[in-house]
Every structure is written in C-alpha cells, then in structure tokens.
Coordinates of C-alpha atoms and ligand atoms in Angstrom, one line a residue:
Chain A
X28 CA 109.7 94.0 77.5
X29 CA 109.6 90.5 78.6
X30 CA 111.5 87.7 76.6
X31 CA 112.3 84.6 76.5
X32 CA 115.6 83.3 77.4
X33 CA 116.1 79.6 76.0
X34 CA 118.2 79.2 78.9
X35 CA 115.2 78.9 81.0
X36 CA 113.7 75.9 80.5
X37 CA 110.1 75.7 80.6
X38 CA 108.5 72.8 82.3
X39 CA 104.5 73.2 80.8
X40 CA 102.2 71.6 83.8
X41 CA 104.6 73.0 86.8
X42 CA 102.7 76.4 86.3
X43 CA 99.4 75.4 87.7
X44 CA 99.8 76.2 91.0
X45 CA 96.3 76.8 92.8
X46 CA 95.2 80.4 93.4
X47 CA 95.0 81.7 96.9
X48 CA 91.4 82.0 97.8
X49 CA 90.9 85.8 98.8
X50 CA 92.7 86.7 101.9
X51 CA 89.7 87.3 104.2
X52 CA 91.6 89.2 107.2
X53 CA 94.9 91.2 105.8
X54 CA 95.4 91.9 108.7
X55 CA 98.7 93.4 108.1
X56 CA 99.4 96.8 109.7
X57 CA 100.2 95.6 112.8
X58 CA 102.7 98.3 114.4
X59 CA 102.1 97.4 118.1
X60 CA 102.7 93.6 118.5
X61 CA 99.3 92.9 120.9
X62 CA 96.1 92.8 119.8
X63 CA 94.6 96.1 119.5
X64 CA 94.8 97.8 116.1
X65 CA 96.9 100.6 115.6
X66 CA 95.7 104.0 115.5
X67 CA 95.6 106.9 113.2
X68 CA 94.8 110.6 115.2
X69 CA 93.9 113.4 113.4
X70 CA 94.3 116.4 115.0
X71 CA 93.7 120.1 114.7
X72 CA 92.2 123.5 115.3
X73 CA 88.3 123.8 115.1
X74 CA 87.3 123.9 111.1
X75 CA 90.3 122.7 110.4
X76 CA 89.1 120.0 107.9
X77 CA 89.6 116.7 110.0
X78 CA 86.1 115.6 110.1
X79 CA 86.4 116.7 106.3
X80 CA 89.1 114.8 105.3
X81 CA 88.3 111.5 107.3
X82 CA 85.1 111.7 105.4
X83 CA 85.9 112.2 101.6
X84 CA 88.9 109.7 102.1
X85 CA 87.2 106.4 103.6
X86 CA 83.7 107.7 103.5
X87 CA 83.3 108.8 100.2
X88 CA 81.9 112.0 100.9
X89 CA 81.5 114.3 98.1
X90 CA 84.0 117.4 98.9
X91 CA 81.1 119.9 98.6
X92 CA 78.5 117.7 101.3
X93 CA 81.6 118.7 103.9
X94 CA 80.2 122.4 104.1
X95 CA 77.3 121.3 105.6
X96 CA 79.4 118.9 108.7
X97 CA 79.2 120.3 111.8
X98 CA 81.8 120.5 114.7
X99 CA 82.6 117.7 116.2
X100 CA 81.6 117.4 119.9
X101 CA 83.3 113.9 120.8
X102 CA 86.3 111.9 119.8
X103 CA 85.2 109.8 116.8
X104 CA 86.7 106.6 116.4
X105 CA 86.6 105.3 112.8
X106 CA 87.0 101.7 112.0
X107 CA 87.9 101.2 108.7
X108 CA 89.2 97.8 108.6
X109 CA 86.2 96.1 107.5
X110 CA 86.0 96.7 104.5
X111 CA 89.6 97.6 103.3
X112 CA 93.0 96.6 103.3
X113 CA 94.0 99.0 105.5
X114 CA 93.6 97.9 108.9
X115 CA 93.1 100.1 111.8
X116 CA 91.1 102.6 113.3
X117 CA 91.1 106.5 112.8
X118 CA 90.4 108.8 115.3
X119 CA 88.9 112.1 114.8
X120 CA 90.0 114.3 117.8
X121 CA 87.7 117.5 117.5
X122 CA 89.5 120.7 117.6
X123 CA 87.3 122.0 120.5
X124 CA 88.2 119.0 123.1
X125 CA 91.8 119.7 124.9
X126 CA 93.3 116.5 125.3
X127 CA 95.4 118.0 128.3
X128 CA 92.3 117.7 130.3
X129 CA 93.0 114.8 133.0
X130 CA 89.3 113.0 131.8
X131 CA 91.3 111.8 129.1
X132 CA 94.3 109.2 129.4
X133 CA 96.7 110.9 127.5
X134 CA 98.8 108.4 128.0
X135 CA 96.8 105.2 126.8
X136 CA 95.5 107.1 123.6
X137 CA 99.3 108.1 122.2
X138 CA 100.7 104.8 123.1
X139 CA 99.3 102.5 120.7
X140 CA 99.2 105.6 117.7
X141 CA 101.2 104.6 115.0
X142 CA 100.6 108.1 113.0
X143 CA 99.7 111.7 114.2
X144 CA 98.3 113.7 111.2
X145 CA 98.3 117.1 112.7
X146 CA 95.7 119.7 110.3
X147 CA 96.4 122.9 109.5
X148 CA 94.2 125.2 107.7
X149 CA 95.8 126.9 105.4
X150 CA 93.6 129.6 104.7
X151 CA 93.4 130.8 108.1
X152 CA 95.9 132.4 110.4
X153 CA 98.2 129.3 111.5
X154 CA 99.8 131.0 114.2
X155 CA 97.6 129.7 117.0
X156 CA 97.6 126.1 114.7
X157 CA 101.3 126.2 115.1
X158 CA 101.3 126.7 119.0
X159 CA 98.9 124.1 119.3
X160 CA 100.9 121.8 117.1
X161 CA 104.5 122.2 119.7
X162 CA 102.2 121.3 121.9
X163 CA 100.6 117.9 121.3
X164 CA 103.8 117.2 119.3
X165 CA 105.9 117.5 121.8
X166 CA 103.7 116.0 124.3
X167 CA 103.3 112.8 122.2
X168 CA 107.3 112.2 121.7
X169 CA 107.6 112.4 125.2
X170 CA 104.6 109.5 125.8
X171 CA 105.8 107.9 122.2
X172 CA 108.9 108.6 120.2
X173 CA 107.7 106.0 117.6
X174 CA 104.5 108.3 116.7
X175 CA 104.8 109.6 112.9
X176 CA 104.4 113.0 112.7
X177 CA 102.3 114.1 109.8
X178 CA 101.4 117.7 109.1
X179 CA 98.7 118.1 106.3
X180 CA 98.6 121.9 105.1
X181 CA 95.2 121.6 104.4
X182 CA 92.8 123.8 102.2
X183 CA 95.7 124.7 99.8
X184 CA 92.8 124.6 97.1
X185 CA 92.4 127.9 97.6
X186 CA 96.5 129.4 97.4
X187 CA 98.4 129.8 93.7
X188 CA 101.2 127.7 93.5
X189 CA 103.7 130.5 94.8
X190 CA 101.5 130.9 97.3
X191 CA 101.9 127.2 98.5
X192 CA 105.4 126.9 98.6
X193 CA 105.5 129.7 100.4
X194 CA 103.2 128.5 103.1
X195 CA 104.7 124.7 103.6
X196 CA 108.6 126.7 103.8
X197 CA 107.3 128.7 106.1
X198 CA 105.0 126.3 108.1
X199 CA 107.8 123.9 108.1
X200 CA 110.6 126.6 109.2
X201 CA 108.6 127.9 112.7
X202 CA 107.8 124.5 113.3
X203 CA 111.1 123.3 113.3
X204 CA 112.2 126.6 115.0
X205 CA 110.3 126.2 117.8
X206 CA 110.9 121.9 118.4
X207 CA 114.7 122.7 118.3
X208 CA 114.6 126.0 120.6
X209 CA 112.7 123.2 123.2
X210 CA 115.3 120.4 122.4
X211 CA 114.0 118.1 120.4
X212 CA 115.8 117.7 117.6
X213 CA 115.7 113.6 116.4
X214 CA 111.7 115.0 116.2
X215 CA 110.6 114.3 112.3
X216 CA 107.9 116.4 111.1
X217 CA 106.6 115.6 107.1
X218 CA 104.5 118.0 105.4
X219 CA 101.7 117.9 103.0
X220 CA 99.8 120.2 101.0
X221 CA 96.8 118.7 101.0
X222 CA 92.8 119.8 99.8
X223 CA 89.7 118.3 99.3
X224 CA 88.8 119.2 96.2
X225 CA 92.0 117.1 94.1
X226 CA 93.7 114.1 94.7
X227 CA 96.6 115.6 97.0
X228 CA 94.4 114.5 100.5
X229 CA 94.8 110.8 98.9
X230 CA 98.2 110.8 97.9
X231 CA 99.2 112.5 101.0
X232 CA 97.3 109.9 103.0
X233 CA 98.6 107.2 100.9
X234 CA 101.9 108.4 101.8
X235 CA 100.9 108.1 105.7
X236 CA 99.7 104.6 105.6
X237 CA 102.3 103.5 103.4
X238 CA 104.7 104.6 106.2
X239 CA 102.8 102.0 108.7
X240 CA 103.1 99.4 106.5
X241 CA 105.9 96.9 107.8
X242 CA 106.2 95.4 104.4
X243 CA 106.3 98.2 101.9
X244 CA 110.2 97.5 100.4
X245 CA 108.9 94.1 99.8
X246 CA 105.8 95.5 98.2
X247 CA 107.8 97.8 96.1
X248 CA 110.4 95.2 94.9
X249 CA 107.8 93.3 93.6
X250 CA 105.9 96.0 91.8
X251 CA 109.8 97.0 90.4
X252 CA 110.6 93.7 89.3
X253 CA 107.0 93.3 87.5
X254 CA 107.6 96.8 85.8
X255 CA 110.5 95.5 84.4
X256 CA 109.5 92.9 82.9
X257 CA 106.1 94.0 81.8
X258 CA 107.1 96.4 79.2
X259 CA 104.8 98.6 81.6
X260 CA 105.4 102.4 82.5
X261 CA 104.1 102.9 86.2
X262 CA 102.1 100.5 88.6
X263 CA 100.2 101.2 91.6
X264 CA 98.7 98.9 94.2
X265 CA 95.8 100.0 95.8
X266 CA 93.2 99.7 98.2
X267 CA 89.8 99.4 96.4
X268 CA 87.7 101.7 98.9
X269 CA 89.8 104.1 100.1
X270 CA 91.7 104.8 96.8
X271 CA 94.8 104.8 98.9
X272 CA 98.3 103.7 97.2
X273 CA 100.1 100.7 99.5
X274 CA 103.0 100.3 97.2
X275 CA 104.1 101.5 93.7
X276 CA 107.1 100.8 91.8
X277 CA 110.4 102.3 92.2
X278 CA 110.0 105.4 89.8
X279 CA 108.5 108.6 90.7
X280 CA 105.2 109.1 90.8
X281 CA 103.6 112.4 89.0
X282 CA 100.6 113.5 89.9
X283 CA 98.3 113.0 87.1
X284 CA 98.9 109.2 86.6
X285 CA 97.9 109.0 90.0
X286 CA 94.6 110.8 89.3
X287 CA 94.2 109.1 86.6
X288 CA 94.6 105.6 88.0
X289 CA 92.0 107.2 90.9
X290 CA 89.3 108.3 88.0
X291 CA 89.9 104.9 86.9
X292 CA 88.7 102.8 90.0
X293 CA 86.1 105.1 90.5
X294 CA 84.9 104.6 87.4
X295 CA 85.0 100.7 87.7
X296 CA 83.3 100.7 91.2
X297 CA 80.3 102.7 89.8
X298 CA 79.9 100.3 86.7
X299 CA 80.3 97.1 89.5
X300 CA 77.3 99.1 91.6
X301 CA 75.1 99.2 88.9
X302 CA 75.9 95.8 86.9
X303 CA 78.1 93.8 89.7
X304 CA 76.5 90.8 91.8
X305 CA 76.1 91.8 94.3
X306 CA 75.6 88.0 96.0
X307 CA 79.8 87.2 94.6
X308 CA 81.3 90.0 96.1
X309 CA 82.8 88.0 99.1
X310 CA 84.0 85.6 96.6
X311 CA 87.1 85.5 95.2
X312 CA 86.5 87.3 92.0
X313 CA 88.9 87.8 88.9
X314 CA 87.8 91.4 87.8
X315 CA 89.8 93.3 84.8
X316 CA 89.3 96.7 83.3
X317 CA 91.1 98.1 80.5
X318 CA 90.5 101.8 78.9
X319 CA 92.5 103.1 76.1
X320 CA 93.5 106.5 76.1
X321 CA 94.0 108.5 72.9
X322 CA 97.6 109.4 73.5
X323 CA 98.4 105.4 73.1
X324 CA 98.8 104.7 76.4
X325 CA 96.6 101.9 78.3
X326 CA 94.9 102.2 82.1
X327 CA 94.8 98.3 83.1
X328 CA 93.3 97.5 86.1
X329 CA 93.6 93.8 87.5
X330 CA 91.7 92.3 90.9
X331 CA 94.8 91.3 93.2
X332 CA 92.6 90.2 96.3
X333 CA 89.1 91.4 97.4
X334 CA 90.9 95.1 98.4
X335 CA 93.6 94.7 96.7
X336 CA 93.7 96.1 92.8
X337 CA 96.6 96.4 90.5
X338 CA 96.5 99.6 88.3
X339 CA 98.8 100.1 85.4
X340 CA 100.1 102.7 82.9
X341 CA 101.6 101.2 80.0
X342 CA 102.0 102.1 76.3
X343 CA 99.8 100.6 73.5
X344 CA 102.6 98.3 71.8
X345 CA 103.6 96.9 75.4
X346 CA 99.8 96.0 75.5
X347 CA 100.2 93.4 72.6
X348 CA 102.0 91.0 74.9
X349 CA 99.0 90.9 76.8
X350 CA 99.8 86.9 77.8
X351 CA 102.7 87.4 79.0
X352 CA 101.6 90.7 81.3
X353 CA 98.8 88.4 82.2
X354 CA 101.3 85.9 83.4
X355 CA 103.7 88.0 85.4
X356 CA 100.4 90.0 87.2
X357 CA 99.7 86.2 88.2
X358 CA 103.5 85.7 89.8
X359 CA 102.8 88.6 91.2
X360 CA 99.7 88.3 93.1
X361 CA 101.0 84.9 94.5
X362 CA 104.5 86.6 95.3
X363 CA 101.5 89.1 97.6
X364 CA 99.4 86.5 99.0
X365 CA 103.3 85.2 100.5
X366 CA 104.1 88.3 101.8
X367 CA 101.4 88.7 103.6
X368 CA 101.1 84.8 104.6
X369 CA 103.9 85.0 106.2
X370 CA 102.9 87.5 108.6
X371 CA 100.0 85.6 109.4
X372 CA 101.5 82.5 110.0
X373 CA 104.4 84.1 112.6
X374 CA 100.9 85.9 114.4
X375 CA 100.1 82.6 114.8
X376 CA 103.0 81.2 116.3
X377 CA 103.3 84.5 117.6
X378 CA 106.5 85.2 116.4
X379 CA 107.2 88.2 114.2
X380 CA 108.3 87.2 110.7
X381 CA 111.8 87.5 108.4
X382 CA 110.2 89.0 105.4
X383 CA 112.2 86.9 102.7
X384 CA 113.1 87.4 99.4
X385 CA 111.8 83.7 98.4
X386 CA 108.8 85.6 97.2
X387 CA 111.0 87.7 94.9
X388 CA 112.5 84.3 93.2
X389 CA 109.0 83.3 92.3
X390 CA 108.8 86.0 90.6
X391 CA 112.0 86.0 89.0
X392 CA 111.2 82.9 87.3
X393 CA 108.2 85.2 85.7
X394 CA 111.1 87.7 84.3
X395 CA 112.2 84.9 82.0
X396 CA 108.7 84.1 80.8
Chain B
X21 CA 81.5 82.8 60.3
X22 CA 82.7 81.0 63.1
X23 CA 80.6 79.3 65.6
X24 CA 82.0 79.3 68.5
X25 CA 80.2 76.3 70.0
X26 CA 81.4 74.0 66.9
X27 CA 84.8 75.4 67.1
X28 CA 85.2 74.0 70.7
X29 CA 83.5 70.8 69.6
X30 CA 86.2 70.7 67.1
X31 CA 89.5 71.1 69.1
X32 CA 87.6 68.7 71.8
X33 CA 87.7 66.0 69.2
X34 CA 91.7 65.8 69.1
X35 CA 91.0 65.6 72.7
X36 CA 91.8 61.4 72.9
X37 CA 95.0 58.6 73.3
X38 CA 96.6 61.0 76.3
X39 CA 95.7 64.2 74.2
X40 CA 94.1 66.1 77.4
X41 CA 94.0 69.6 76.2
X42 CA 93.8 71.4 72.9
X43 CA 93.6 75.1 72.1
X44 CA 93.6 78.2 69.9
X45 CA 95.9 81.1 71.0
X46 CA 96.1 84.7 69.4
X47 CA 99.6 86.1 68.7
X48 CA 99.0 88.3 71.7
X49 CA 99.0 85.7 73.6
X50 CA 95.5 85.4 74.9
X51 CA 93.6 82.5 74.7
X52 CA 91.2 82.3 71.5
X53 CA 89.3 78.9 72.0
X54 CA 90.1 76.0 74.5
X55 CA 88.7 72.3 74.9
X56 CA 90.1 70.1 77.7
X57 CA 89.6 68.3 81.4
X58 CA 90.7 69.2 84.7
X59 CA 93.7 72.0 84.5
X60 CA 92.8 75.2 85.2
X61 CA 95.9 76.6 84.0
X62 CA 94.9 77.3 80.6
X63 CA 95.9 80.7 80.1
X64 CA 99.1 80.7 81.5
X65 CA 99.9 77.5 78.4
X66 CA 98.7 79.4 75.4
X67 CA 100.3 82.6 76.8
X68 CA 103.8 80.5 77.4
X69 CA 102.8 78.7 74.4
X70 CA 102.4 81.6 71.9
X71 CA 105.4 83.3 73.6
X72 CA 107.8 80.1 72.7
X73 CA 106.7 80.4 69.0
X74 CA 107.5 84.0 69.2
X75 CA 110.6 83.8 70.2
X76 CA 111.4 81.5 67.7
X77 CA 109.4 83.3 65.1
X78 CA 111.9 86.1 65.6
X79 CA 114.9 84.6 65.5
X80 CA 114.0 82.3 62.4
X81 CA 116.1 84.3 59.7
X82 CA 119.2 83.4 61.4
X83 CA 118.4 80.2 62.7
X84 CA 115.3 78.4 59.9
X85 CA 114.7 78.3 56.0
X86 CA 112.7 81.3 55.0
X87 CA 109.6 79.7 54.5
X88 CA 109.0 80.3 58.0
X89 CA 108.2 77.9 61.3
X90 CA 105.9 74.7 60.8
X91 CA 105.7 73.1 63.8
X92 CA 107.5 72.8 67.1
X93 CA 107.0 69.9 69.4
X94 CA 108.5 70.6 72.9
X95 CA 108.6 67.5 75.6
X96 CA 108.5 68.3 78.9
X97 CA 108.9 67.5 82.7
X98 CA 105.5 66.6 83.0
X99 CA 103.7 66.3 79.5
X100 CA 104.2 67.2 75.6
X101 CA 103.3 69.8 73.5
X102 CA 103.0 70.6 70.0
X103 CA 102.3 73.9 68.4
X104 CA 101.4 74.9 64.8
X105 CA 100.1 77.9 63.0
X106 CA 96.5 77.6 61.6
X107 CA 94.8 80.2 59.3
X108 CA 96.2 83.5 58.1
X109 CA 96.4 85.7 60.8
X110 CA 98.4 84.5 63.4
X111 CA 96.2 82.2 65.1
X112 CA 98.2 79.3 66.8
X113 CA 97.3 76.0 67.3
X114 CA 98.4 74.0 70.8
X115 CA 98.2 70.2 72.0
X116 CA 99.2 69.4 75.5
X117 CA 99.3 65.4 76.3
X118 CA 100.9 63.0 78.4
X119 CA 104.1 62.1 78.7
X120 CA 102.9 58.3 77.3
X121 CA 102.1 59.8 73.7
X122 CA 104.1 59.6 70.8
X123 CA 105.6 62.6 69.3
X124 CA 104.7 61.3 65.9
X125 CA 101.0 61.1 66.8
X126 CA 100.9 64.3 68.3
X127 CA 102.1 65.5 65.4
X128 CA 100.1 63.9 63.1
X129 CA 97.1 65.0 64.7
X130 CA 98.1 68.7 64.8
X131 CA 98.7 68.7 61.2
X132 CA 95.2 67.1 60.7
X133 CA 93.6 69.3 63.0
X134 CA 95.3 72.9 61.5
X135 CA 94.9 71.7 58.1
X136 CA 91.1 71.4 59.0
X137 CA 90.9 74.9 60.8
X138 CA 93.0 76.5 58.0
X139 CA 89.6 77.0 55.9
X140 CA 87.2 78.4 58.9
X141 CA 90.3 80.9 60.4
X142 CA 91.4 82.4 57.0
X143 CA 87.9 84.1 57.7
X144 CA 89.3 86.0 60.7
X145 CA 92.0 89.0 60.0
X146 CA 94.7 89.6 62.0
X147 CA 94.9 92.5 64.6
Ligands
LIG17 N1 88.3 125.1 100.7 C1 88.4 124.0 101.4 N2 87.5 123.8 102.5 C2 87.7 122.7 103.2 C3 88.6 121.7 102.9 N3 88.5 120.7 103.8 C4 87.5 121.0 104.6 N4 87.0 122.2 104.3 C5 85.9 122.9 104.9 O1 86.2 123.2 106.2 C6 85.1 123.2 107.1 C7 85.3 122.6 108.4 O2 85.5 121.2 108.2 P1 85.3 120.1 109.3 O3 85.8 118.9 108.7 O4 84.0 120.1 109.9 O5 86.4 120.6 110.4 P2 86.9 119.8 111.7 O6 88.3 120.0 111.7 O7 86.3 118.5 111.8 O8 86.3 120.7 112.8 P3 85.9 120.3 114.3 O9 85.1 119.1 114.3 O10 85.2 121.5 114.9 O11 87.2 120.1 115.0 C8 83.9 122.6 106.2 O12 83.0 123.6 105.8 C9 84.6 122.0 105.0 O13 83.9 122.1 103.9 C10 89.5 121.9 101.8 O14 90.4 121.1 101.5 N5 89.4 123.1 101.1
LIG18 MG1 85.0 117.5 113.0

C-alpha cells in the first residue's frame, strides 16, 4: 500500500509535468539495427494451424471461421505494425511450399528473422512434423544463430491434461534427441501448448514477442515497482489489438487472470465500437475501465498510449486509494514514454541506446506518494 | 441537493488575491469538484492533497488532541496550500495560491469557505 513518508517532501506545483502526446510510431522492436522490420516466420506441416493462428491472434478471427480457411498457396507476409504496438511483420510460410527450393533466398528470408515459431499439430501424427522441424531448424542456425526457436504444440484443445504433458515431454525429448545426435547443442528450442479455442495461442505468443523486445527488464521493473506501491495484485501491459502481453510484473502469472484481463479488453473494445468517436481515436485519449467482480477483487484498465493499456488485478480495499493508484499509473506511463524515447532519439543519432534506470527514479519518487 | 454548476460557482469565488485554484476532494482521493485557471494538474493535487491529511489523520492519536485535525496549511517550493474538512463524510476542502499570499488569509478564507459548504455536504453520506 502506498504511504506517505514525511521525509519526502512534497513540493505541490513541481508535479505538473506535461503529458506525452501519444507516441505515434513505437517503433520499438527493432532486433536488426537497419531499417527493415524484423520478422516473425511461422512454420509448419500443411493444416497445421499457421494460417489459423496468425488470423485469430492479429486478425481477430473467430476460432470457429478458421475451419472454413483454405491452404495457403503463397508466403503471406502480414504487417501488423500499423495498428499495434508490436512492430513487425509476420510471415506465414505454407506448409506445402519447401523453402529448400533455390526460387527462394533462403538466405535473405532467415537473416533478418528475429523468431521462428515452428507449428506442430498435435492431433496428428508428429513424426513427419518433427523431421521437418531438424530440418528448417537446423538449417536456420546455420544461416542465423540469433533466430528464436519457438515450437507451438498446437491443437492441444483436443488432449486431457495427461495427455498434454505427455505430448510436449515427448515432443521436446525427440527434438532434442535428434539436434544433439547432429551436433548442435547451444540450439534452444521453447515449447508451447497452444490452441485456438482458449487463451494459451496468446499467452504463448505474448511470450514470443516479449522475447524480441529489447526493453522488457526495464518494462518489468517498472510494472514491479508500480505493484508495489499500488496496493495492487498483478499488472499486465498490453497491446490493445492483438491482446498480447509486452511486460507484467515480476510475480507469476496464472492463467485465468490473464484471461480474464483478455475478456476485459475485449469487452472495452466492443463498447468503444459501438459508443467510441470514432473521429478521436488518433488523439491522445485518456480511456479508463473499471469492473468489480464479486469475489472483491477489481479489473482496472487504464489508456497508457494509443496501443498501449494498463490492466490490473487488485483487491477491493486497495481500490479506495484510488488517487494515489491514479498517481503512480501517471509516473508510470511517463517512466514508458522514456523508455521508449530513448530508443528513438539514439535511432536518430543512430546510436543504439543505454537503457537507464533514470526512468526508474521517476518513479521512485511515486513510491513515496 | 447539490447542483453541481453552483457548487463550482462557489469554490471559484475563493478563487481571488493569488488564490488560483480551489477544490473538493473525496477521502479516496479523487477529485469531487474543482474551480481554477491554467494547471492541468488537478488530480494529481487533491489526490497528494487528500493523501497528506490522511497520513496525518492516522497518526493524530499519538501526535493531535482528540478532537481530531482542523486545518493544515503546508507552504511550498512553488505555492501554498491549505486543506480543511467540510461536511460529514469526509469530503476535503483544498486552496492552492501563490507564494505572495498570506497564510492567515488563506486561512481565513478556507474557514469561511468550509463553514459555508458544511450545510450543502452534510447532505452527501460517506462511502
Ligand atoms: N481443434 C483445433 N483446430 C485447429 C486449431 N488451429 C487450427 N485448427 C484447424 O486446423 C485447420 C487448418 O488450419 P490452417 O490455419 O488453414 O492451416 P495452415 O497451417 O495454414 O495450412 P497450410 O496453409 O496448408 O500450410 C483449420 O480447419 C483450423 O480450423 C486448434 O487450435 N484446434
Ligand atoms: Mg495457411
């Protein structure tokens, strides 16, 4: 709970700092230091779910509409930046195109990939997935060895929970098998069990694009720090249209407060499509949301830039130092806006940047407040 | 009932002599009624505001008479402040002005003002 320490001195009047007008280009996930954005491949077997997942996550596509996508002829390249917070493109590589095939360049495609989401249906035989997988995987180390490897179990909607452990240890143990019988043991694979029909294809994607994020410790010493002092029980920052996580605060995250925070957004982005204005959406706006649950706990939902939201759990007596949450949420949204300035100003002098911690002492002075 | 035009027609009229702000803040901290020129950072002074008299407020047994907190009047880097209760139910009331104003006129006024709003607010219960 936040409190005051007389120690502090307050100075009322040196508080009114100007807000940051929206950050029109966060352009943040930068991997590759040139121009281009970085990408995100998904790969796969045919039916495996790609086009699926790519779909539902930034498209929102309603899990049942998938059944009726058909196979994917072309690569698909999916910009998603303009709208979101998450900046760069995805790539959809069909399952029935073998990128072995000289027309493509290999080479140019893997080397500015930040992630490599490898699909494997888990409802299926994987044996031939898991061939295919040692394959491209150890092809792309070769070209890259800063690729991510990330391998979503997918379609784990249909498994009992036994079942699901069973399949991930498994998956996991032939596909470590086989990368160390060929040599390559610094290769990291993570695995996801991951469906359409729940929340686990955003958390595990939230997971993917959190690991592209150069500031994320940042991020999540800021979100700590404002837990603290907040009197509030779990925070997540969020990207509005995707419903991804970028940071959360330092204590575990369970699955339903996720879900719930997700049920939450969506809930606020239908009420802004039927009520919002439409003609102020560019503008910097200074939404809120607040729904009380009956086991005493609070959802409270707070605008940190236009893709930015701030979602958080916290009890109903924490609640009734609203001010003072208020406050910090402020401090905190200008402690974000730094983070991210300072990246933009070093592109500028194209220089990359030191991220400091003198956007963690702004927002220490908040822990007194 | 309140009107809540009349109420901010009210707290603008201690709004003069380097008085630039005056406003009504709940015990939760949020801001209940405000009259003043050219700061936007209203919300963040009732909320620091209110959390000063709370602090206070909790400590009083050890530190004030029984019969409770009055007034406080803080000066500042920049500017002075005065804070009183008004009504029943918690409701605070908060003057910001320049540095160039009395503390004794500040105060004055506060006590006028709350005195005043004491009748209107007993109407609204606490949360
Ligand atoms: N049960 C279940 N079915 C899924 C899930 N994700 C995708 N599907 C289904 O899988 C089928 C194939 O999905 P697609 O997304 O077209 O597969 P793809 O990997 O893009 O296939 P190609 O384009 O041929 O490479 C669709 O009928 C989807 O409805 C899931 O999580 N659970
Ligand atoms: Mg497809």
């Amino acid at each position: 709970m936040a409190s005051m320490d007389p120690h502090e001195g307050f100075a009322v009047g040196s508080y009114s700092k100007p807000l940051y007008p929206g950050l029109e280009d966060d352009s943040i996930v930068a991997v590759s230091s040139g121009d281009v954005k970085p990408r995100i491949l998904i790969m796969g077997l045919r039916r495996s779910g790609k086009s699926s997942i790519q779909k539902v996550v930034f498209h929102k596509m309603s899990p049942n509409e998938t059944l009726f996508l058909e196979s994917t002829a072309k690569i698909s390249k999916d910009d998603v930046s303009n709208n979101s917070f998450i900046n760069f493109q995805i790539w959809d590589i069909p399952g029935q195109i073998d990128l072995f095939e000289p027309t493509y360049d290999l080479g140019m495609i893997l080397s500015g990939t930040g992630a490599l989401i490898f699909v494997v249906d888990a409802q299926d035989d994987y044996m031939e997935a898991l061939t295919c997988l040692h394959r491209i995987v150890s092809k792309a180390y070769s070209v890259n060895p800063h690729i991510r490897f990330e391998i979503f179990i997918h379609k784990v909607d249909g498994l009992s929970d036994d079942h699901k452990i069973e399949t991930q240890r498994d998956i996991s143990q032939r596909a470590n098998e086989e990368l160390h019988e060929s040599g390559l043991n610094d290769l990291h694979l993570s695995f996801y069990l991951t469906s359409i029909y729940d929340h686990s294809i955003f958390e595990a994607f939230s997971k993917v694009v959190q690991k592209l994020i150069p500031q994320l410790s940042t991020l999540e010493n800021l979100l700590s720090i404002f837990v603290q002092n907040s009197g509030v029980e779990k925070t997540f920052l969020f990207d509005i249209t995707s419903k991804i996580y970028v940071a959360t605060d330092g204590s575990p995250v369970d699955m339903q407060s996720y879900e719930l925070c997700c049920e939450m957004i969506d809930v606020m982005m239908d009420m802004t499509c039927i009520y919002g204005d439409e003609s102020e959406s560019t503008s910097e706006q200074d939404s809120t949301c607040i729904i009380r649950l009956n086991n005493s706990s609070i959802l409270y939902l707070r605008e940190i830039t236009r893709f930015l939201v701030l979602v958080c759990i916290l009890r109903d007596e924490a609640f009734t130092k609203r001010g003072i949450i208020n406050y910090n949420i402020l401090c905190l949204q200008n402690a974000i806006h730094s983070v991210f300035d300072v990246r933009r100003t070093a592109k500028l002098n194209g220089q990359l940047p030191i991220e400091g911690p003198s956007s963690l002492k702004q927002l220490s002075t908040s822990a007194h407040a | 009932m309140l009107n809540p035009a009349d109420l901010t027609k009210m707290l603008n009229q201690a709004n003069s002599g380097g008085i630039h702000t005056t406003l009504l803040v709940n015990s939760q901290g949020a801001l209940v009624a405000f009259s003043g020129h050219g700061d936007s950072a209203v919300r963040i002074k009732a909320t620091i505001s209110s959390n000063i008299w709370l602090a206070y407020e909790n400590s009083r047994h050890n530190a004030i008479s029984d019969d409770g907190m009055h007034c406080f009047l803080a000066s500042c880097e920049f500017g002075i402040i005065g804070v009183q209760k008004a009504g029943s139910s918690g409701v605070l009331l908060c003057m910001f002005a320049d540095k160039t104003v009395g503390l004794g006129i500040l105060r004055a006024k506060i006590n006028t003002m709350a005195t005043f709003l004491n009748g209107p607010l007993a109407n609204i219960i606490a949360p």
